[in-house]
PDB file of C-alpha atoms in Angstrom:
ATOM      1  CA  MET A   1      77.587  76.211  94.197  1.00 64.00           C
ATOM      2  CA  ASP A   2      79.065  78.332  91.281  1.00 77.00           C
ATOM      3  CA  TRP A   3      79.613  82.020  91.478  1.00 81.00           C
ATOM      4  CA  ALA A   4      79.565  85.251  89.518  1.00 86.00           C
ATOM      5  CA  GLU A   5      82.663  87.446  89.846  1.00 87.00           C
ATOM      6  CA  ILE A   6      81.604  90.978  89.661  1.00 91.00           C
ATOM      7  CA  SER A   7      84.553  93.441  88.832  1.00 92.00           C
ATOM      8  CA  LEU A   8      84.134  97.275  88.659  1.00 92.00           C
ATOM      9  CA  GLN A   9      86.981  99.711  87.879  1.00 92.00           C
ATOM     10  CA  THR A  10      86.795 102.896  89.605  1.00 90.00           C
ATOM     11  CA  SER A  11      88.643 105.508  91.472  1.00 87.00           C
ATOM     12  CA  HIS A  12      90.225 105.803  95.050  1.00 82.00           C
ATOM     13  CA  ALA A  13      87.729 108.595  95.637  1.00 81.00           C
ATOM     14  CA  GLU A  14      84.660 106.383  94.562  1.00 84.00           C
ATOM     15  CA  MET A  15      85.779 102.704  95.643  1.00 84.00           C
ATOM     16  CA  GLU A  16      83.901 102.860  98.860  1.00 81.00           C
ATOM     17  CA  LEU A  17      80.631 103.816  97.185  1.00 84.00           C
ATOM     18  CA  ILE A  18      81.026 101.011  94.648  1.00 88.00           C
ATOM     19  CA  ALA A  19      81.819  98.713  97.536  1.00 85.00           C
ATOM     20  CA  GLN A  20      78.601  99.534  99.202  1.00 81.00           C
ATOM     21  CA  ALA A  21      76.659  99.049  96.010  1.00 86.00           C
ATOM     22  CA  LEU A  22      77.899  95.592  95.816  1.00 87.00           C
ATOM     23  CA  LEU A  23      77.238  95.070  99.467  1.00 81.00           C
ATOM     24  CA  ASP A  24      73.572  96.427  98.962  1.00 81.00           C
ATOM     25  CA  ALA A  25      73.211  93.890  95.953  1.00 85.00           C
ATOM     26  CA  GLY A  26      73.874  90.908  98.311  1.00 81.00           C
ATOM     27  CA  ALA A  27      77.590  90.423  98.265  1.00 79.00           C
ATOM     28  CA  ALA A  28      79.075  89.033 101.444  1.00 67.00           C
ATOM     29  CA  GLY A  29      82.216  91.089 101.069  1.00 69.00           C
ATOM     30  CA  VAL A  30      84.447  92.954  98.708  1.00 77.00           C
ATOM     31  CA  VAL A  31      87.958  92.860  97.525  1.00 78.00           C
ATOM     32  CA  TYR A  32      90.047  95.841  96.399  1.00 79.00           C
ATOM     33  CA  GLU A  33      92.753  95.392  93.736  1.00 80.00           C
ATOM     34  CA  ASP A  34      94.769  98.685  94.221  1.00 78.00           C
ATOM     35  CA  PRO A  35      98.062  98.995  92.154  1.00 75.00           C
ATOM     36  CA  GLU A  36      99.378 101.698  94.524  1.00 73.00           C
ATOM     37  CA  GLU A  37      98.875  99.437  97.606  1.00 69.00           C
ATOM     38  CA  GLU A  38     100.418  96.571  95.702  1.00 68.00           C
ATOM     39  CA  ARG A  39     103.618  98.647  95.122  1.00 66.00           C
ATOM     40  CA  ARG A  40     103.676  99.852  98.823  1.00 65.00           C
ATOM     41  CA  TYR A  41     103.713  96.383  99.937  1.00 57.00           C
ATOM     42  CA  LEU A  42     106.346  95.243  97.429  1.00 61.00           C
ATOM     43  CA  ALA A  43     108.614  98.073  98.487  1.00 62.00           C
ATOM     44  CA  GLN A  44     108.175  97.328 102.243  1.00 59.00           C
ATOM     45  CA  ALA A  45     109.041  93.716 101.592  1.00 53.00           C
ATOM     46  CA  GLU A  46     112.095  94.877  99.880  1.00 60.00           C
ATOM     47  CA  GLY A  47     113.081  97.460 102.423  1.00 64.00           C
ATOM     48  CA  ARG A  48     112.689 100.585 100.174  1.00 66.00           C
ATOM     49  CA  GLU A  49     110.446 103.515  99.827  1.00 69.00           C
ATOM     50  CA  ALA A  50     107.757 103.133  97.129  1.00 63.00           C
ATOM     51  CA  ALA A  51     107.890 105.516  94.340  1.00 67.00           C
ATOM     52  CA  PRO A  52     104.945 108.169  94.214  1.00 68.00           C
ATOM     53  CA  PRO A  53     102.352 107.273  91.468  1.00 62.00           C
ATOM     54  CA  GLN A  54     102.696 109.416  88.347  1.00 62.00           C
ATOM     55  CA  ALA A  55      98.860 109.665  87.816  1.00 65.00           C
ATOM     56  CA  GLU A  56      95.724 108.499  89.305  1.00 72.00           C
ATOM     57  CA  GLU A  57      95.414 104.617  88.751  1.00 81.00           C
ATOM     58  CA  PRO A  58      91.951 102.974  88.857  1.00 86.00           C
ATOM     59  CA  VAL A  59      91.153 100.555  91.631  1.00 87.00           C
ATOM     60  CA  VAL A  60      89.267  97.257  90.901  1.00 90.00           C
ATOM     61  CA  VAL A  61      86.555  96.430  93.353  1.00 89.00           C
ATOM     62  CA  LYS A  62      85.451  92.825  93.193  1.00 87.00           C
ATOM     63  CA  ALA A  63      82.854  90.750  94.805  1.00 84.00           C
ATOM     64  CA  TYR A  64      81.138  87.399  94.207  1.00 83.00           C
ATOM     65  CA  LEU A  65      77.335  86.412  93.984  1.00 83.00           C
ATOM     66  CA  PRO A  66      75.909  83.082  93.906  1.00 83.00           C
ATOM     67  CA  GLU A  67      74.711  82.066  90.527  1.00 84.00           C
ATOM     68  CA  ASP A  68      71.290  81.167  91.551  1.00 84.00           C
ATOM     69  CA  GLU A  69      67.780  82.211  90.509  1.00 87.00           C
ATOM     70  CA  ASP A  70      68.329  85.590  92.183  1.00 86.00           C
ATOM     71  CA  LEU A  71      71.430  86.665  90.240  1.00 89.00           C
ATOM     72  CA  THR A  72      69.806  88.525  87.446  1.00 91.00           C
ATOM     73  CA  ALA A  73      67.779  90.577  89.988  1.00 90.00           C
ATOM     74  CA  ARG A  74      70.688  91.213  92.016  1.00 89.00           C
ATOM     75  CA  LEU A  75      72.816  92.493  89.063  1.00 92.00           C
ATOM     76  CA  ALA A  76      69.950  94.837  88.149  1.00 91.00           C
ATOM     77  CA  GLU A  77      69.731  96.047  91.654  1.00 90.00           C
ATOM     78  CA  LEU A  78      73.696  96.686  91.434  1.00 91.00           C
ATOM     79  CA  ARG A  79      73.446  98.734  88.162  1.00 91.00           C
ATOM     80  CA  GLU A  80      70.569 100.700  89.559  1.00 90.00           C
ATOM     81  CA  GLY A  81      72.403 101.367  92.805  1.00 88.00           C
ATOM     82  CA  ILE A  82      75.442 102.520  90.795  1.00 90.00           C
ATOM     83  CA  ALA A  83      73.511 104.770  88.732  1.00 90.00           C
ATOM     84  CA  ARG A  84      71.871 106.355  91.906  1.00 87.00           C
ATOM     85  CA  LEU A  85      75.318 106.949  93.471  1.00 84.00           C
ATOM     86  CA  ALA A  86      76.642 108.530  90.086  1.00 85.00           C
ATOM     87  CA  ARG A  87      73.822 111.033  90.132  1.00 84.00           C
ATOM     88  CA  ALA A  88      74.383 111.920  93.793  1.00 81.00           C
ATOM     89  CA  ASP A  89      78.049 111.914  93.786  1.00 80.00           C
ATOM     90  CA  GLY A  90      78.681 113.181  90.212  1.00 83.00           C
ATOM     91  CA  PHE A  91      80.803 110.356  88.646  1.00 83.00           C
ATOM     92  CA  ASP A  92      80.395 108.555  85.498  1.00 84.00           C
ATOM     93  CA  ALA A  93      78.327 105.475  85.982  1.00 83.00           C
ATOM     94  CA  ALA A  94      79.250 104.107  82.533  1.00 85.00           C
ATOM     95  CA  ALA A  95      83.010 104.251  83.358  1.00 84.00           C
ATOM     96  CA  CYS A  96      82.531 101.621  86.235  1.00 85.00           C
ATOM     97  CA  ALA A  97      80.143  99.274  84.553  1.00 88.00           C
ATOM     98  CA  PRO A  98      80.090  95.833  86.137  1.00 90.00           C
ATOM     99  CA  LEU A  99      82.001  93.114  84.299  1.00 90.00           C
ATOM    100  CA  VAL A 100      80.654  89.545  85.075  1.00 91.00           C
ATOM    101  CA  ARG A 101      82.676  86.466  85.090  1.00 88.00           C
ATOM    102  CA  HIS A 102      81.605  82.852  85.755  1.00 85.00           C
ATOM    103  CA  VAL A 103      83.724  81.071  88.471  1.00 76.00           C
ATOM    104  CA  SER A 104      83.035  77.453  89.389  1.00 72.00           C
ATOM    105  CA  ASP A 105      83.002  76.264  92.946  1.00 63.00           C
ATOM    106  CA  ALA A 106      86.291  74.342  92.257  1.00 60.00           C
ATOM    107  CA  ASP A 107      87.969  77.407  90.883  1.00 61.00           C
ATOM    108  CA  TRP A 108      86.948  79.254  93.870  1.00 58.00           C
ATOM    109  CA  GLU A 109      88.280  76.781  96.218  1.00 57.00           C
ATOM    110  CA  ASN A 110      91.643  76.570  94.322  1.00 60.00           C
ATOM    111  CA  ASN A 111      91.925  80.379  94.247  1.00 59.00           C
ATOM    112  CA  TRP A 112      91.733  80.519  97.973  1.00 54.00           C
ATOM    113  CA  LYS A 113      94.247  77.772  98.409  1.00 59.00           C
ATOM    114  CA  ALA A 114      96.664  79.512  96.022  1.00 59.00           C
ATOM    115  CA  TYR A 115      96.861  82.889  97.862  1.00 55.00           C
ATOM    116  CA  PHE A 116      95.771  82.097 101.610  1.00 63.00           C
ATOM    117  CA  HIS A 117      98.417  80.701 103.579  1.00 71.00           C
ATOM    118  CA  THR A 118      99.139  80.366 107.404  1.00 79.00           C
ATOM    119  CA  GLN A 119     100.260  83.626 108.715  1.00 81.00           C
ATOM    120  CA  ARG A 120     101.112  85.270 112.155  1.00 85.00           C
ATOM    121  CA  VAL A 121      98.944  88.481 112.549  1.00 84.00           C
ATOM    122  CA  GLY A 122      99.686  89.759 115.978  1.00 82.00           C
ATOM    123  CA  GLU A 123     101.759  89.069 118.998  1.00 86.00           C
ATOM    124  CA  ARG A 124      99.887  85.632 119.601  1.00 90.00           C
ATOM    125  CA  ILE A 125      97.062  85.384 116.845  1.00 91.00           C
ATOM    126  CA  VAL A 126      98.026  83.091 113.891  1.00 89.00           C
ATOM    127  CA  ILE A 127      95.527  82.474 111.013  1.00 86.00           C
ATOM    128  CA  GLN A 128      95.581  79.041 109.692  1.00 85.00           C
ATOM    129  CA  PRO A 129      93.546  77.868 106.711  1.00 82.00           C
ATOM    130  CA  THR A 130      91.704  74.806 107.511  1.00 78.00           C
ATOM    131  CA  TRP A 131      93.469  72.879 104.656  1.00 77.00           C
ATOM    132  CA  GLU A 132      96.932  73.694 106.003  1.00 77.00           C
ATOM    133  CA  THR A 133      98.786  72.210 108.975  1.00 80.00           C
ATOM    134  CA  TYR A 134     100.495  74.315 111.556  1.00 80.00           C
ATOM    135  CA  GLU A 135     102.591  73.324 114.746  1.00 83.00           C
ATOM    136  CA  ALA A 136     101.383  75.821 117.239  1.00 81.00           C
ATOM    137  CA  GLN A 137     103.637  77.477 119.823  1.00 85.00           C
ATOM    138  CA  PRO A 138     102.588  77.300 123.412  1.00 87.00           C
ATOM    139  CA  GLU A 139     101.401  81.129 123.530  1.00 88.00           C
ATOM    140  CA  ASP A 140      99.837  80.952 120.063  1.00 90.00           C
ATOM    141  CA  ILE A 141      96.048  81.638 119.546  1.00 91.00           C
ATOM    142  CA  VAL A 142      95.325  79.770 116.304  1.00 91.00           C
ATOM    143  CA  LEU A 143      92.233  80.735 114.341  1.00 88.00           C
ATOM    144  CA  ARG A 144      91.345  78.172 111.693  1.00 88.00           C
ATOM    145  CA  LEU A 145      89.444  79.738 108.811  1.00 80.00           C
ATOM    146  CA  ASP A 146      87.914  78.932 105.439  1.00 74.00           C
ATOM    147  CA  PRO A 147      86.490  82.058 104.207  1.00 61.00           C
ATOM    148  CA  GLU A 148      84.553  80.604 101.238  1.00 60.00           C
ATOM    149  CA  SER A 149      82.567  83.593  99.943  1.00 51.00           C
ATOM    150  CA  ALA A 150      82.874  85.820 102.921  1.00 47.00           C
ATOM    151  CA  PHE A 151      85.295  88.696 103.507  1.00 54.00           C
ATOM    152  CA  GLY A 152      87.892  88.047 106.216  1.00 55.00           C
ATOM    153  CA  THR A 153      91.044  85.943 105.730  1.00 60.00           C
ATOM    154  CA  GLY A 154      92.651  88.066 108.528  1.00 59.00           C
ATOM    155  CA  THR A 155      95.573  89.112 106.326  1.00 64.00           C
ATOM    156  CA  HIS A 156      94.232  92.188 104.922  1.00 75.00           C
ATOM    157  CA  PRO A 157      95.349  95.483 106.639  1.00 82.00           C
ATOM    158  CA  THR A 158      91.791  96.379 107.799  1.00 85.00           C
ATOM    159  CA  THR A 159      91.374  92.942 109.461  1.00 87.00           C
ATOM    160  CA  ALA A 160      94.933  92.634 110.596  1.00 88.00           C
ATOM    161  CA  MET A 161      94.774  95.945 112.395  1.00 92.00           C
ATOM    162  CA  CYS A 162      91.585  94.746 114.223  1.00 94.00           C
ATOM    163  CA  LEU A 163      93.037  91.394 115.359  1.00 94.00           C
ATOM    164  CA  ARG A 164      96.286  93.218 116.826  1.00 94.00           C
ATOM    165  CA  ALA A 165      93.937  95.700 118.543  1.00 95.00           C
ATOM    166  CA  LEU A 166      91.856  92.830 120.011  1.00 96.00           C
ATOM    167  CA  GLU A 167      94.828  91.273 121.625  1.00 95.00           C
ATOM    168  CA  THR A 168      94.916  94.461 123.858  1.00 94.00           C
ATOM    169  CA  LEU A 169      91.370  95.281 123.973  1.00 96.00           C
ATOM    170  CA  VAL A 170      89.640  92.012 124.966  1.00 96.00           C
ATOM    171  CA  ARG A 171      89.652  91.133 128.606  1.00 94.00           C
ATOM    172  CA  PRO A 172      88.186  88.042 130.322  1.00 94.00           C
ATOM    173  CA  GLY A 173      84.401  88.221 130.778  1.00 92.00           C
ATOM    174  CA  MET A 174      83.721  90.755 128.226  1.00 95.00           C
ATOM    175  CA  ARG A 175      80.610  90.981 125.951  1.00 97.00           C
ATOM    176  CA  VAL A 176      81.570  91.633 122.449  1.00 97.00           C
ATOM    177  CA  PHE A 177      79.431  92.528 119.351  1.00 97.00           C
ATOM    178  CA  ASP A 178      81.067  91.755 115.763  1.00 96.00           C
ATOM    179  CA  VAL A 179      79.119  93.833 113.310  1.00 95.00           C
ATOM    180  CA  GLY A 180      79.420  92.890 109.758  1.00 89.00           C
ATOM    181  CA  THR A 181      81.381  89.450 110.802  1.00 90.00           C
ATOM    182  CA  GLY A 182      82.232  88.210 107.368  1.00 85.00           C
ATOM    183  CA  SER A 183      84.115  84.927 107.894  1.00 84.00           C
ATOM    184  CA  GLY A 184      83.688  85.476 111.707  1.00 91.00           C
ATOM    185  CA  VAL A 185      87.466  86.009 112.226  1.00 92.00           C
ATOM    186  CA  LEU A 186      87.170  88.891 114.597  1.00 95.00           C
ATOM    187  CA  ALA A 187      84.498  87.042 116.849  1.00 96.00           C
ATOM    188  CA  ILE A 188      86.545  83.839 116.928  1.00 96.00           C
ATOM    189  CA  ALA A 189      89.555  85.851 118.047  1.00 96.00           C
ATOM    190  CA  ALA A 190      87.452  87.710 120.747  1.00 97.00           C
ATOM    191  CA  ALA A 191      86.098  84.460 122.142  1.00 97.00           C
ATOM    192  CA  LYS A 192      89.657  82.711 122.217  1.00 96.00           C
ATOM    193  CA  LEU A 193      91.197  85.860 123.835  1.00 95.00           C
ATOM    194  CA  GLY A 194      88.662  85.370 126.760  1.00 95.00           C
ATOM    195  CA  ALA A 195      85.466  87.038 125.971  1.00 96.00           C
ATOM    196  CA  ARG A 196      82.559  85.689 127.919  1.00 96.00           C
ATOM    197  CA  GLU A 197      79.923  86.179 125.037  1.00 97.00           C
ATOM    198  CA  VAL A 198      80.266  87.154 121.428  1.00 97.00           C
ATOM    199  CA  VAL A 199      77.366  87.954 119.219  1.00 97.00           C
ATOM    200  CA  ALA A 200      78.566  88.126 115.396  1.00 96.00           C
ATOM    201  CA  MET A 201      76.158  89.177 112.763  1.00 94.00           C
ATOM    202  CA  ASP A 202      76.300  90.072 109.070  1.00 90.00           C
ATOM    203  CA  TYR A 203      73.889  91.747 106.679  1.00 82.00           C
ATOM    204  CA  ALA A 204      74.418  88.859 104.146  1.00 79.00           C
ATOM    205  CA  ARG A 205      73.001  85.367 104.880  1.00 81.00           C
ATOM    206  CA  PRO A 206      75.741  83.620 103.002  1.00 78.00           C
ATOM    207  CA  ALA A 207      78.463  85.374 105.134  1.00 81.00           C
ATOM    208  CA  ALA A 208      76.428  84.520 108.329  1.00 87.00           C
ATOM    209  CA  ALA A 209      76.558  80.947 107.392  1.00 88.00           C
ATOM    210  CA  VAL A 210      80.193  80.890 106.742  1.00 86.00           C
ATOM    211  CA  ALA A 211      80.871  82.511 110.063  1.00 89.00           C
ATOM    212  CA  ALA A 212      78.788  79.798 111.769  1.00 93.00           C
ATOM    213  CA  LYS A 213      80.833  77.207 110.090  1.00 91.00           C
ATOM    214  CA  ASN A 214      84.133  78.748 111.156  1.00 91.00           C
ATOM    215  CA  VAL A 215      83.012  79.173 114.797  1.00 95.00           C
ATOM    216  CA  ARG A 216      82.214  75.388 114.897  1.00 94.00           C
ATOM    217  CA  GLU A 217      85.448  74.630 113.356  1.00 92.00           C
ATOM    218  CA  ASN A 218      87.350  76.504 116.140  1.00 94.00           C
ATOM    219  CA  GLY A 219      85.060  74.954 118.969  1.00 95.00           C
ATOM    220  CA  VAL A 220      83.850  78.435 120.311  1.00 96.00           C
ATOM    221  CA  GLU A 221      80.084  77.866 119.517  1.00 94.00           C
ATOM    222  CA  ASP A 222      79.370  77.905 123.212  1.00 95.00           C
ATOM    223  CA  VAL A 223      80.600  81.633 123.247  1.00 97.00           C
ATOM    224  CA  VAL A 224      79.834  82.918 119.764  1.00 97.00           C
ATOM    225  CA  GLN A 225      76.338  83.509 118.566  1.00 96.00           C
ATOM    226  CA  THR A 226      75.850  84.229 114.788  1.00 95.00           C
ATOM    227  CA  GLY A 227      73.065  85.668 112.783  1.00 94.00           C
ATOM    228  CA  VAL A 228      71.874  88.097 110.275  1.00 92.00           C
ATOM    229  CA  SER A 229      71.396  91.869 111.124  1.00 91.00           C
ATOM    230  CA  ASP A 230      71.552  95.233 109.322  1.00 87.00           C
ATOM    231  CA  LEU A 231      74.141  96.880 111.630  1.00 89.00           C
ATOM    232  CA  LEU A 232      72.988  96.632 115.185  1.00 91.00           C
ATOM    233  CA  GLN A 233      69.292  96.109 114.626  1.00 91.00           C
ATOM    234  CA  GLY A 234      69.357  92.436 115.423  1.00 91.00           C
ATOM    235  CA  PHE A 235      71.533  92.859 118.544  1.00 95.00           C
ATOM    236  CA  SER A 236      70.011  93.151 122.042  1.00 93.00           C
ATOM    237  CA  GLY A 237      71.569  94.744 125.096  1.00 94.00           C
ATOM    238  CA  GLN A 238      74.853  96.332 125.331  1.00 95.00           C
ATOM    239  CA  ALA A 239      78.461  95.181 124.670  1.00 96.00           C
ATOM    240  CA  ASP A 240      81.758  96.391 126.330  1.00 97.00           C
ATOM    241  CA  LEU A 241      83.355  96.144 122.820  1.00 97.00           C
ATOM    242  CA  ILE A 242      82.054  96.457 119.494  1.00 97.00           C
ATOM    243  CA  ALA A 243      84.078  95.564 116.473  1.00 96.00           C
ATOM    244  CA  ALA A 244      83.078  96.781 113.006  1.00 94.00           C
ATOM    245  CA  ASN A 245      85.375  96.113 110.145  1.00 91.00           C
ATOM    246  CA  ILE A 246      83.181  97.440 107.441  1.00 85.00           C
ATOM    247  CA  ILE A 247      83.655 100.791 105.500  1.00 83.00           C
ATOM    248  CA  ALA A 248      83.532 104.415 106.301  1.00 86.00           C
ATOM    249  CA  ASP A 249      79.989 105.235 105.137  1.00 85.00           C
ATOM    250  CA  ILE A 250      78.606 102.327 107.084  1.00 86.00           C
ATOM    251  CA  ILE A 251      80.657 103.374 110.219  1.00 91.00           C
ATOM    252  CA  LEU A 252      78.993 106.836 110.101  1.00 92.00           C
ATOM    253  CA  ARG A 253      75.511 104.944 110.130  1.00 90.00           C
ATOM    254  CA  LEU A 254      76.747 102.917 112.991  1.00 93.00           C
ATOM    255  CA  PHE A 255      77.464 106.029 115.180  1.00 94.00           C
ATOM    256  CA  ASP A 256      73.712 106.583 115.147  1.00 92.00           C
ATOM    257  CA  GLU A 257      73.005 103.214 116.781  1.00 92.00           C
ATOM    258  CA  LEU A 258      75.898 102.987 119.439  1.00 93.00           C
ATOM    259  CA  ALA A 259      74.023 104.766 122.267  1.00 90.00           C
ATOM    260  CA  ASP A 260      71.733 101.948 122.678  1.00 92.00           C
ATOM    261  CA  HIS A 261      74.317  99.171 122.222  1.00 95.00           C
ATOM    262  CA  LEU A 262      77.757 100.219 123.552  1.00 95.00           C
ATOM    263  CA  ALA A 263      78.089 100.211 127.337  1.00 94.00           C
ATOM    264  CA  PRO A 264      79.347 103.387 129.140  1.00 92.00           C
ATOM    265  CA  GLY A 265      82.945 103.418 128.905  1.00 92.00           C
ATOM    266  CA  GLY A 266      83.005 100.705 126.178  1.00 95.00           C
ATOM    267  CA  ARG A 267      84.940 100.733 123.100  1.00 96.00           C
ATOM    268  CA  LEU A 268      84.224 100.580 119.340  1.00 97.00           C
ATOM    269  CA  LEU A 269      86.919  99.062 117.139  1.00 97.00           C
ATOM    270  CA  ALA A 270      86.145 100.592 113.687  1.00 95.00           C
ATOM    271  CA  SER A 271      88.128  99.685 110.619  1.00 93.00           C
ATOM    272  CA  GLY A 272      87.968  99.539 106.856  1.00 87.00           C
ATOM    273  CA  ILE A 273      88.369 103.417 106.641  1.00 89.00           C
ATOM    274  CA  ILE A 274      90.441 104.564 103.639  1.00 83.00           C
ATOM    275  CA  ASP A 275      92.867 107.351 104.709  1.00 84.00           C
ATOM    276  CA  GLU A 276      91.055 109.838 102.686  1.00 83.00           C
ATOM    277  CA  ARG A 277      87.961 109.396 104.826  1.00 88.00           C
ATOM    278  CA  LEU A 278      89.737 109.409 108.351  1.00 92.00           C
ATOM    279  CA  ALA A 279      89.225 113.075 109.162  1.00 93.00           C
ATOM    280  CA  GLU A 280      85.462 112.838 108.462  1.00 93.00           C
ATOM    281  CA  VAL A 281      85.020 109.685 110.541  1.00 94.00           C
ATOM    282  CA  GLU A 282      86.920 111.364 113.340  1.00 95.00           C
ATOM    283  CA  ALA A 283      84.618 114.578 113.169  1.00 95.00           C
ATOM    284  CA  ALA A 284      81.488 112.384 113.130  1.00 95.00           C
ATOM    285  CA  ALA A 285      82.795 110.440 116.275  1.00 95.00           C
ATOM    286  CA  ALA A 286      83.312 113.789 118.137  1.00 93.00           C
ATOM    287  CA  ALA A 287      79.934 114.925 116.997  1.00 94.00           C
ATOM    288  CA  HIS A 288      78.349 111.878 118.657  1.00 93.00           C
ATOM    289  CA  GLY A 289      80.303 112.610 121.962  1.00 92.00           C
ATOM    290  CA  LEU A 290      82.700 109.711 121.361  1.00 94.00           C
ATOM    291  CA  ALA A 291      86.497 109.987 122.057  1.00 93.00           C
ATOM    292  CA  ILE A 292      89.367 108.854 119.753  1.00 94.00           C
ATOM    293  CA  GLU A 293      91.670 106.654 121.767  1.00 95.00           C
ATOM    294  CA  GLN A 294      93.839 105.247 119.079  1.00 94.00           C
ATOM    295  CA  VAL A 295      94.358 105.630 115.382  1.00 95.00           C
ATOM    296  CA  MET A 296      96.078 102.713 113.637  1.00 93.00           C
ATOM    297  CA  GLU A 297      97.255 103.138 109.760  1.00 90.00           C
ATOM    298  CA  ASP A 298      98.467 100.617 107.350  1.00 84.00           C
ATOM    299  CA  ALA A 299      98.869 100.617 103.618  1.00 73.00           C
ATOM    300  CA  GLY A 300      96.326 103.324 102.967  1.00 79.00           C
ATOM    301  CA  TRP A 301      93.746 102.055 105.551  1.00 85.00           C
ATOM    302  CA  ALA A 302      92.933 103.189 109.025  1.00 91.00           C
ATOM    303  CA  ALA A 303      91.302 101.728 112.155  1.00 94.00           C
ATOM    304  CA  LEU A 304      90.275 103.504 115.168  1.00 96.00           C
ATOM    305  CA  VAL A 305      89.622 102.677 118.976  1.00 97.00           C
ATOM    306  CA  ILE A 306      86.756 104.715 120.099  1.00 96.00           C
ATOM    307  CA  ARG A 307      85.633 105.210 123.587  1.00 94.00           C
ATOM    308  CA  ALA A 308      82.049 105.912 124.716  1.00 91.00           C
ATOM    309  CA  GLY A 309      81.442 108.233 127.383  1.00 75.00           C
ATOM    310  CA  GLY A 310      81.013 106.971 131.123  1.00 55.00           C
ATOM    311  CA  ASN A 311      83.299 104.934 133.303  1.00 45.00           C
ATOM    312  CA  VAL A 312      85.549 102.238 131.994  1.00 43.00           C
TER     313      VAL A 312
END
């Protein structure tokens, strides 16, 4: 299948709104190209402090849609969604008009192979692309992934924070929900860390299909069930741990559904929150009677471990 690469230039303040418009139009995930974040990473690698930006720099939000019979309608939905958000939030819709570029399936595959390599993420977790070889150490938990069109290589700060947290949060016998599973990386990690049952769902059908493929690649299909769901609507029962590596606006919606799906004393691992929205998410958690147990921050992103009321 060939793909349409959708690029939109926007500000830090609006990038989550633009990302949501892309997701609503059917994108399986988004990628942020942020010059400030890139400079911070380069400075960290060189062991120095990053120079503060002289002025606000635009962020590019990218996503990929299949070039099929639905593409024209999805692009129209995207433009209408951006226009609605612009009216509600007071920004200029014309300034972030989508640019569309054709990407062949072969180009897509080569792009992933060029930028995605085996990497240790936590104390034990190692992310290995399916096209690379890796000699595992005795204590390694190796996750073999081919993200295809879905978000989740495991190396982005939002996902890496989740994987590191899962190493301490997952206990044998747990029931885990993965909301917005993308490539399935968090669900597979939970299964390999000892969870008894993992339910992993995504709003986008292409992402759910990619997750199912990666689950089979890792031999955890007896533990991980994949499917399609808008937030928690397709999940049944309660989980001891819910992982949601999405964006702040969706996490705020998720709080309204937790009471029926998070066991008393259970924990929500919420990531994909830009630093500017952290206080808002923390306040909303408190308003829902939830307790913040841990705050993790990395490269302008935050992740939270949030505890529900009741016994642990």
